[in-house]
Coordinates of C-alpha atoms in Angstrom, one line a residue:
X29 CA 116.8 123.1 90.6
X30 CA 115.3 120.6 88.2
X31 CA 114.4 117.0 87.9
X32 CA 116.9 114.2 87.7
X33 CA 117.7 113.2 84.2
X34 CA 117.8 109.6 85.3
X35 CA 114.0 109.3 85.2
X36 CA 113.0 108.2 81.6
X37 CA 109.7 109.2 80.1
X38 CA 107.4 106.6 78.6
X39 CA 106.4 108.9 75.8
X40 CA 108.2 110.7 73.0
X41 CA 108.9 114.4 73.5
X42 CA 108.8 114.2 77.3
X43 CA 112.1 114.4 79.2
X44 CA 113.5 116.1 82.3
X45 CA 116.6 118.2 82.6
X46 CA 118.7 119.2 85.5
X47 CA 120.9 117.9 88.3
X48 CA 120.6 115.8 91.4
X49 CA 118.4 117.5 94.1
X50 CA 120.4 119.6 96.5
X51 CA 119.5 120.3 100.1
X52 CA 116.4 122.4 100.5
X53 CA 115.7 124.6 103.5
X54 CA 112.9 123.8 105.9
X55 CA 111.4 127.2 105.1
X56 CA 110.9 126.1 101.5
X57 CA 109.0 123.0 102.6
X58 CA 106.9 125.0 105.0
X59 CA 105.9 127.4 102.2
X60 CA 104.7 124.7 99.9
X61 CA 103.0 122.8 102.7
X62 CA 101.3 126.0 103.7
X63 CA 99.9 126.2 100.2
X64 CA 98.6 122.7 100.5
X65 CA 97.1 123.4 104.0
X66 CA 95.4 126.6 102.8
X67 CA 93.8 124.8 99.9
X68 CA 92.2 122.1 102.0
X69 CA 91.4 124.6 104.8
X70 CA 89.3 126.6 102.4
X71 CA 87.6 123.5 101.1
X72 CA 86.4 122.7 104.7
X73 CA 86.2 126.1 106.5
X74 CA 83.0 127.0 104.7
X75 CA 81.1 124.1 106.3
X76 CA 80.8 125.7 109.7
X77 CA 80.0 129.1 108.1
X78 CA 77.4 127.7 105.8
X79 CA 74.3 128.6 107.9
X80 CA 75.6 132.1 108.5
X81 CA 76.2 132.5 104.7
X82 CA 72.8 131.2 103.9
X83 CA 71.1 133.6 106.3
X84 CA 73.1 136.7 105.2
X85 CA 72.9 136.1 101.4
X86 CA 69.5 134.4 101.3
X87 CA 71.1 131.2 99.8
X88 CA 69.1 128.0 99.4
X89 CA 70.2 124.5 100.3
X90 CA 71.4 123.8 96.7
X91 CA 73.4 127.1 96.6
X92 CA 75.1 126.2 99.9
X93 CA 76.1 122.8 98.4
X94 CA 77.4 124.5 95.3
X95 CA 79.4 127.0 97.4
X96 CA 81.4 124.0 98.7
X97 CA 81.3 121.7 95.7
X98 CA 82.2 124.4 93.1
X99 CA 85.6 124.8 94.8
X100 CA 86.3 121.1 94.8
X101 CA 85.1 120.7 91.2
X102 CA 87.1 123.6 89.9
X103 CA 90.2 122.5 91.8
X104 CA 89.8 119.0 90.3
X105 CA 89.4 120.4 86.8
X106 CA 92.6 122.4 87.1
X107 CA 95.0 120.2 89.0
X108 CA 96.6 118.2 86.2
X109 CA 96.7 121.1 83.7
X110 CA 98.3 123.2 86.5
X111 CA 100.9 120.5 87.0
X112 CA 101.7 120.4 83.2
X113 CA 102.1 124.2 83.3
X114 CA 104.5 124.0 86.2
X115 CA 106.5 121.3 84.4
X116 CA 106.9 123.5 81.4
X117 CA 107.2 127.1 82.8
X118 CA 108.6 126.4 86.2
X119 CA 107.0 125.0 89.3
X120 CA 108.1 127.8 91.6
X121 CA 106.8 130.4 89.2
X122 CA 103.4 128.7 88.9
X123 CA 103.2 128.1 92.6
X124 CA 103.6 131.8 93.2
X125 CA 101.1 132.7 90.5
X126 CA 98.6 130.3 91.9
X127 CA 99.1 131.6 95.4
X128 CA 98.6 135.2 94.3
X129 CA 95.5 134.3 92.4
X130 CA 94.2 132.4 95.4
X131 CA 94.7 135.5 97.5
X132 CA 92.8 137.7 95.0
X133 CA 89.8 135.3 94.6
X134 CA 89.7 135.0 98.4
X135 CA 89.2 138.7 98.7
X136 CA 86.5 138.6 96.0
X137 CA 84.7 135.8 97.9
X138 CA 84.7 138.1 101.0
X139 CA 83.2 140.9 98.9
X140 CA 80.4 138.7 97.4
X141 CA 76.9 140.3 97.7
X142 CA 74.8 137.4 96.5
X143 CA 75.0 133.6 96.3
X144 CA 75.7 133.5 92.6
X145 CA 78.8 135.7 92.9
X146 CA 80.1 133.7 95.9
X147 CA 79.7 130.4 94.0
X148 CA 81.5 131.9 91.0
X149 CA 84.4 133.3 93.1
X150 CA 84.6 129.9 94.9
X151 CA 85.1 128.3 91.5
X152 CA 87.8 130.9 90.9
X153 CA 89.5 130.0 94.2
X154 CA 89.4 126.4 93.1
X155 CA 91.0 127.1 89.7
X156 CA 93.8 129.2 91.2
X157 CA 94.4 126.4 93.8
X158 CA 94.5 124.0 90.8
X159 CA 97.5 126.0 89.6
X160 CA 99.2 126.1 93.0
X161 CA 98.6 122.7 94.5
X162 CA 100.2 120.5 91.8
X163 CA 103.5 122.4 92.2
X164 CA 103.7 121.0 95.8
X165 CA 104.2 117.5 94.5
X166 CA 106.6 118.7 91.8
X167 CA 108.7 120.9 94.1
X168 CA 109.1 118.1 96.7
X169 CA 110.0 115.5 94.0
X170 CA 112.5 117.8 92.3
X171 CA 114.0 119.2 95.5
X172 CA 114.4 116.3 97.8
X173 CA 116.8 113.3 97.5
X174 CA 115.0 109.9 97.6
X175 CA 116.0 109.3 101.2
X176 CA 114.2 112.4 102.4
X177 CA 111.3 112.4 99.9
X178 CA 109.2 109.9 101.9
X179 CA 109.4 112.1 105.0
X180 CA 108.4 115.2 103.0
X181 CA 105.4 113.4 101.5
X182 CA 104.6 112.1 105.0
X183 CA 104.5 115.7 106.2
X184 CA 102.3 116.5 103.3
X185 CA 99.8 113.8 104.2
X186 CA 99.8 114.9 107.9
X187 CA 99.1 118.5 106.9
X188 CA 96.2 117.3 104.7
X189 CA 94.7 115.4 107.6
X190 CA 95.1 118.3 110.0
X191 CA 93.6 120.8 107.6
X192 CA 90.5 118.8 107.0
X193 CA 89.5 119.1 110.6
X194 CA 91.1 122.5 111.4
X195 CA 88.8 124.3 108.9
X196 CA 85.5 123.8 110.8
X197 CA 87.2 124.9 114.1
X198 CA 88.7 128.0 112.6
X199 CA 85.6 128.8 110.7
X200 CA 83.5 128.7 113.9
X201 CA 85.9 130.9 115.7
X202 CA 86.0 133.5 112.9
X203 CA 82.2 133.6 112.3
X204 CA 81.4 134.0 116.0
X205 CA 84.2 136.5 116.6
X206 CA 82.5 138.8 114.0
X207 CA 85.7 140.8 113.6
X208 CA 85.1 144.3 112.4
X209 CA 81.4 143.3 111.9
X210 CA 82.4 141.2 108.9
X211 CA 80.9 137.9 110.2
X212 CA 81.5 135.0 107.8
X213 CA 83.5 137.1 105.4
X214 CA 86.5 136.9 107.7
X215 CA 87.0 133.2 106.7
X216 CA 88.1 134.6 103.3
X217 CA 89.8 137.8 104.3
X218 CA 92.2 135.9 106.6
X219 CA 93.8 134.4 103.4
X220 CA 95.0 137.8 102.2
X221 CA 97.6 138.7 104.8
X222 CA 98.8 135.1 105.3
X223 CA 99.2 134.7 101.5
X224 CA 101.2 137.9 101.3
X225 CA 103.6 136.6 104.0
X226 CA 103.9 133.3 102.1
X227 CA 104.6 135.1 98.8
X228 CA 107.4 137.2 100.4
X229 CA 109.0 134.1 102.1
X230 CA 108.5 131.9 99.0
X231 CA 110.2 134.5 96.7
X232 CA 113.3 134.1 98.8
X233 CA 113.5 130.4 99.6
X234 CA 111.6 128.3 97.0
X235 CA 113.8 126.6 94.4
X236 CA 112.9 126.5 90.7
X237 CA 112.5 123.3 88.7
X238 CA 110.9 122.4 85.4
X239 CA 111.0 119.6 82.8
X240 CA 111.5 120.1 79.1
X241 CA 108.6 118.9 77.1
X242 CA 107.6 119.1 73.4
X243 CA 104.1 117.8 74.1
X244 CA 101.2 120.3 74.0
X245 CA 99.0 120.9 76.9
X246 CA 95.9 118.7 76.8
X247 CA 93.4 121.6 77.3
X248 CA 90.6 119.8 75.3
X249 CA 90.9 116.8 77.7
X250 CA 90.8 119.0 80.8
X251 CA 87.7 120.8 79.4
X252 CA 85.9 117.5 78.5
X253 CA 86.6 116.0 82.0
X254 CA 85.3 119.1 83.8
X255 CA 82.2 119.4 81.6
X256 CA 81.4 115.7 82.0
X257 CA 81.7 115.8 85.8
X258 CA 79.6 119.1 85.9
X259 CA 76.8 117.5 83.9
X260 CA 76.7 114.6 86.3
X261 CA 76.7 116.7 89.4
X262 CA 74.2 119.3 88.4
X263 CA 71.0 117.2 88.6
X264 CA 72.2 115.6 91.8
X265 CA 72.8 118.9 93.7
X266 CA 69.6 120.4 92.2
X267 CA 67.4 117.4 93.2
X268 CA 65.5 119.3 95.8
X269 CA 64.8 122.3 93.6
X270 CA 64.2 120.4 90.3
X271 CA 63.1 117.0 91.3
X272 CA 63.9 114.1 88.9
X273 CA 62.5 115.1 85.5
X274 CA 63.4 114.0 82.0
X275 CA 65.9 116.9 82.0
X276 CA 67.8 115.5 85.0
X277 CA 68.2 112.2 83.3
X278 CA 69.2 113.9 80.1
X279 CA 72.0 115.7 81.9
X280 CA 73.2 112.5 83.4
X281 CA 73.2 110.8 80.0
X282 CA 75.0 113.8 78.5
X283 CA 77.7 113.7 81.2
X284 CA 78.3 110.0 80.6
X285 CA 78.6 110.6 76.9
X286 CA 81.1 113.5 77.4
X287 CA 83.2 111.4 79.8
X288 CA 83.3 108.5 77.2
X289 CA 84.4 111.0 74.6
X290 CA 87.1 112.2 77.1
X291 CA 88.5 108.6 77.4
X292 CA 88.6 108.1 73.6
X293 CA 90.4 111.4 73.3
X294 CA 92.9 110.5 76.0
X295 CA 93.6 107.1 74.3
X296 CA 94.1 108.8 71.0
X297 CA 96.7 111.2 72.5
X298 CA 98.5 108.4 74.2
X299 CA 98.6 106.5 70.9
X300 CA 100.3 109.5 69.2
X301 CA 102.9 109.7 72.0
X302 CA 101.4 113.0 73.3
X303 CA 100.8 113.7 77.0
X304 CA 97.1 113.4 78.0
X305 CA 95.4 114.8 81.1
X306 CA 94.7 111.3 82.2
X307 CA 96.8 108.4 80.9
X308 CA 94.5 105.3 80.6
X309 CA 97.6 103.1 80.9
X310 CA 97.7 103.9 84.6
X311 CA 94.6 101.9 85.1
X312 CA 96.5 98.8 84.1
X313 CA 98.5 99.1 87.3
X314 CA 96.5 97.2 89.9
X315 CA 97.9 99.0 92.9
X316 CA 97.0 102.4 91.4
X317 CA 93.5 101.4 90.3
X318 CA 92.5 99.9 93.6
X319 CA 94.2 102.7 95.5
X320 CA 92.4 105.3 93.4
X321 CA 89.0 103.7 94.2
X322 CA 89.9 103.5 97.9
X323 CA 91.1 107.1 98.0
X324 CA 88.0 108.5 96.3
X325 CA 85.7 106.7 98.6
X326 CA 87.7 107.7 101.7
X327 CA 88.0 111.4 101.0
X328 CA 84.6 111.5 99.3
X329 CA 82.8 111.2 102.6
X330 CA 84.7 113.8 104.6
X331 CA 83.4 117.1 103.2
X332 CA 79.7 116.0 103.2
X333 CA 80.1 114.7 106.7
X334 CA 81.3 118.0 108.1
X335 CA 78.7 120.0 106.1
X336 CA 75.7 118.0 107.3
X337 CA 77.1 117.8 110.9
X338 CA 77.6 121.6 111.0
X339 CA 74.0 122.3 109.7
X340 CA 72.6 119.8 112.3
X341 CA 74.5 121.4 115.1
X342 CA 73.6 124.9 114.3
X343 CA 70.1 124.7 112.7
X344 CA 69.0 121.6 114.7
X345 CA 70.5 121.9 118.2
X346 CA 70.9 125.7 118.1
X347 CA 74.6 125.9 118.7
X348 CA 76.6 128.8 117.5
X349 CA 79.4 128.5 114.9
X350 CA 82.0 128.6 117.6
X351 CA 80.3 125.9 119.7
X352 CA 80.1 123.8 116.5
X353 CA 83.8 124.2 116.1
X354 CA 84.3 123.1 119.7
X355 CA 82.2 120.0 119.1
X356 CA 84.4 119.2 116.1
X357 CA 87.7 119.9 118.0
X358 CA 88.0 116.3 119.3
X359 CA 88.1 115.1 115.7
X360 CA 91.2 117.2 115.1
X361 CA 92.8 116.0 118.4
X362 CA 92.2 112.4 117.5
X363 CA 93.7 112.9 114.1
X364 CA 96.8 114.5 115.6
X365 CA 97.2 111.6 118.1
X366 CA 97.3 108.9 115.5
X367 CA 98.8 110.7 112.4
X368 CA 102.4 110.4 113.7
X369 CA 101.9 106.7 114.4
X370 CA 100.5 106.2 110.9
X371 CA 103.5 107.8 109.3
X372 CA 106.0 105.9 111.4
X373 CA 104.4 102.5 110.7
X374 CA 103.4 103.1 107.1
X375 CA 106.4 101.2 105.6
X376 CA 105.6 98.0 107.6
X377 CA 101.8 98.1 107.9
X378 CA 100.5 100.6 105.4
X379 CA 97.5 98.5 104.2
X380 CA 96.6 97.4 107.7
X381 CA 96.6 101.0 108.9
X382 CA 94.4 102.1 106.0
X383 CA 91.8 99.4 106.7
X384 CA 91.9 100.0 110.4
X385 CA 91.5 103.8 109.9
X386 CA 88.5 103.3 107.5
X387 CA 86.8 100.8 109.9
X388 CA 87.3 103.2 112.8
X389 CA 85.7 106.1 110.9
X390 CA 82.7 103.9 110.1
X391 CA 82.5 102.9 113.8
X392 CA 82.5 106.5 114.8
X393 CA 79.6 107.3 112.5
X394 CA 77.6 104.4 113.8
X395 CA 78.3 105.6 117.4
X396 CA 77.1 109.1 116.5
X397 CA 74.0 107.7 114.8
X398 CA 73.1 105.9 118.0
X399 CA 73.2 109.3 119.8
X400 CA 71.2 111.4 117.4
X401 CA 68.6 108.9 116.1
X402 CA 66.1 109.6 118.9
X403 CA 65.8 113.3 117.9
X404 CA 67.4 114.6 121.2
X405 CA 70.5 116.7 121.6
X406 CA 73.1 114.2 122.8
X407 CA 75.1 116.9 124.6
X408 CA 78.7 117.9 124.2
X409 CA 80.5 114.9 125.6
X410 CA 78.7 112.2 123.7
X411 CA 79.2 114.1 120.5
X412 CA 82.9 114.6 121.4
X413 CA 83.3 110.9 122.0
X414 CA 82.0 109.9 118.6
X415 CA 84.1 112.6 116.9
X416 CA 87.2 111.6 118.8
X417 CA 86.9 108.1 117.5
X418 CA 86.5 109.4 113.9
X419 CA 89.6 111.6 114.3
X420 CA 91.6 108.6 115.4
X421 CA 90.6 106.7 112.3
X422 CA 91.3 109.7 110.0
X423 CA 94.8 110.1 111.5
X424 CA 95.7 106.5 110.8
X425 CA 94.7 106.6 107.2
X426 CA 94.8 110.1 105.7
X427 CA 98.5 111.0 106.2
X428 CA 99.7 107.8 104.5
X429 CA 97.1 107.1 101.9
X430 CA 98.8 109.0 99.0
X431 CA 102.1 107.3 99.7
X432 CA 100.6 103.8 99.9
X433 CA 98.7 104.2 96.7
X434 CA 101.7 105.6 94.8
X435 CA 104.0 102.9 96.2
X436 CA 102.9 100.5 93.5
X437 CA 103.5 103.0 90.6
X438 CA 106.9 103.0 88.8
X439 CA 109.0 106.1 89.7
X440 CA 108.8 107.5 86.1
X441 CA 104.9 107.6 86.4
X442 CA 104.6 108.7 90.0
X443 CA 104.2 112.4 89.1
X444 CA 101.4 111.8 86.6
X445 CA 99.7 109.3 89.0
X446 CA 99.9 111.7 91.9
X447 CA 98.2 114.4 89.8
X448 CA 95.4 112.0 88.7
X449 CA 95.0 110.8 92.4
X450 CA 94.6 114.4 93.6
X451 CA 92.3 115.3 90.8
X452 CA 89.9 112.4 91.4
X453 CA 90.0 112.9 95.1
X454 CA 88.7 116.5 94.6
X455 CA 86.0 115.3 92.2
X456 CA 85.1 112.5 94.7
X457 CA 84.7 115.2 97.4
X458 CA 82.4 117.2 95.2
X459 CA 80.3 114.2 94.4
X460 CA 80.1 113.3 98.1
X461 CA 78.9 116.7 99.0
X462 CA 76.4 116.6 96.1
X463 CA 75.0 113.1 96.9
X464 CA 75.1 113.1 100.8
X465 CA 74.2 116.8 101.0
X466 CA 71.2 116.2 98.9
X467 CA 70.2 113.1 101.0
X468 CA 70.5 115.3 104.1
X469 CA 68.5 118.3 102.9
X470 CA 65.9 116.2 101.2
X471 CA 65.4 114.1 104.5
X472 CA 65.0 117.3 106.5
X473 CA 62.3 118.7 104.3
X474 CA 60.7 115.4 103.7
X475 CA 60.2 114.5 107.4
X476 CA 59.0 118.0 108.5
X477 CA 55.3 118.9 108.6
X478 CA 56.1 122.5 109.4
X479 CA 59.4 124.3 110.1
X480 CA 62.0 121.6 110.6
X481 CA 63.3 121.3 114.2
X482 CA 65.8 119.1 116.1
X483 CA 63.9 115.8 115.4
X484 CA 63.9 116.4 111.6
X485 CA 67.6 117.4 111.6
X486 CA 68.5 114.4 113.8
X487 CA 66.6 112.1 111.5
X488 CA 68.3 113.5 108.4
X489 CA 71.8 113.3 110.0
X490 CA 71.1 109.7 111.0
X491 CA 70.3 108.8 107.4
X492 CA 73.6 110.4 106.2
X493 CA 75.5 108.6 109.0
X494 CA 74.2 105.2 108.0
X495 CA 75.0 105.7 104.4
X496 CA 78.4 107.1 105.2
X497 CA 79.3 104.3 107.6
X498 CA 78.4 101.8 104.8
X499 CA 80.6 103.8 102.5
X500 CA 83.6 103.4 104.8
X501 CA 83.0 99.7 105.3
X502 CA 83.1 99.3 101.5
X503 CA 86.3 101.5 101.5
X504 CA 87.9 99.1 104.0
X505 CA 87.1 96.1 101.7
X506 CA 88.6 97.9 98.7
X507 CA 91.7 98.7 100.8
X508 CA 92.2 95.0 101.5
X509 CA 92.7 94.5 97.8
X510 CA 95.8 96.8 97.8
X511 CA 99.1 95.0 97.3
X512 CA 101.5 94.9 100.3
X513 CA 103.8 97.7 99.1
X514 CA 106.0 100.1 101.1
X515 CA 106.0 103.8 100.9
X516 CA 109.7 103.9 100.0
X517 CA 108.8 102.7 96.5
X518 CA 106.9 106.0 95.8
X519 CA 109.9 108.1 94.9

């Protein structure tokens, strides 16, 4: 199964070969959606387990942030290169290789004996996910006729929204269950048998597809982008440990210079007709540029929100990991309630749904701030109310955001644009964890005269909630600038 030859390429040496997509089994779609679900699940499941990991391994605040951010950063660094590898060597093949690598690195995470090893293996997880996840887009685009493609991408968006809130719930269950005395390590061990099942089923039902390309992989571009982002993140995450010294500013300056070199390199490749990691020409498409900013802002606040909330609930209010998961459960339920509505109405009211969803998330964070600002434990039902409102907002926006953004991109560029969108979303998530996580932990230590307690954690969470609510209000304003396009255009 390969791409349709009717999709011309804007650059020399890039073409696709194959026939019109044939019907694909539901099992094949389930396998690739499972890969996407497992990726985001592992990006979020660590949030609830973070206090247990810190206690068991003796990890500091910055190391906990890196445990989460390293995954997102490595994934973002590998996504587009992984997509190019799938285009050249076969998307089914690369999906299976990435899934197998994800399984192995998950086991290595479970075996980690110190924070440094865990951070390194989390980065390995992210890199293998960066091989696996781009094939989801490619397989769906190559295997579904245009009439069915929007539904498949809608299912993809719904899975993304569900996984973002299922992670904390499952993480709490596994940590408190302490299966076989493994504690937090079960959140990684569980990936092994499930991945084996997916590999067995995928080997039987996944179709193969590839594109013929004479362009070389832009490995220098991928390396420059990853290095630049790492240099920018490092001083932010390490603020509490390092403070702001001349070295911190030097790293920020170095990161900015490296990213500037990256853009020059990408323009040079485009000028030669080669295929860059990031095509600067995409930024001339208004729908994509505005949508990219909106998507980065929207998803950039989710990971940091659940990390800081989980630490507040466990270290501040004294809840267990499972009780923390139960507090977060209404967020998942709210997302499920509205996600179907969002997908059904996306073609007629996509931009309105995005703005409404973002405003609803902001409102939920302000409601939660009103409950925690006094330094008392609000109790389950008040917390559940605020989180339910947030879940309703997430369900309206998250499942359709990718489709609405890509709707304004010409079909021949949708694959590249989807890869860039996914990559920048992951980097945005890492930046959000770095910035808002640092704000939280710095506020905790800065407001405590002794060992921090509930008032200090409540104050710190309140600061994060105000900043995050402002972020989602800005996101809503950016979304208003999106053109009125329909998801059927994103083929």
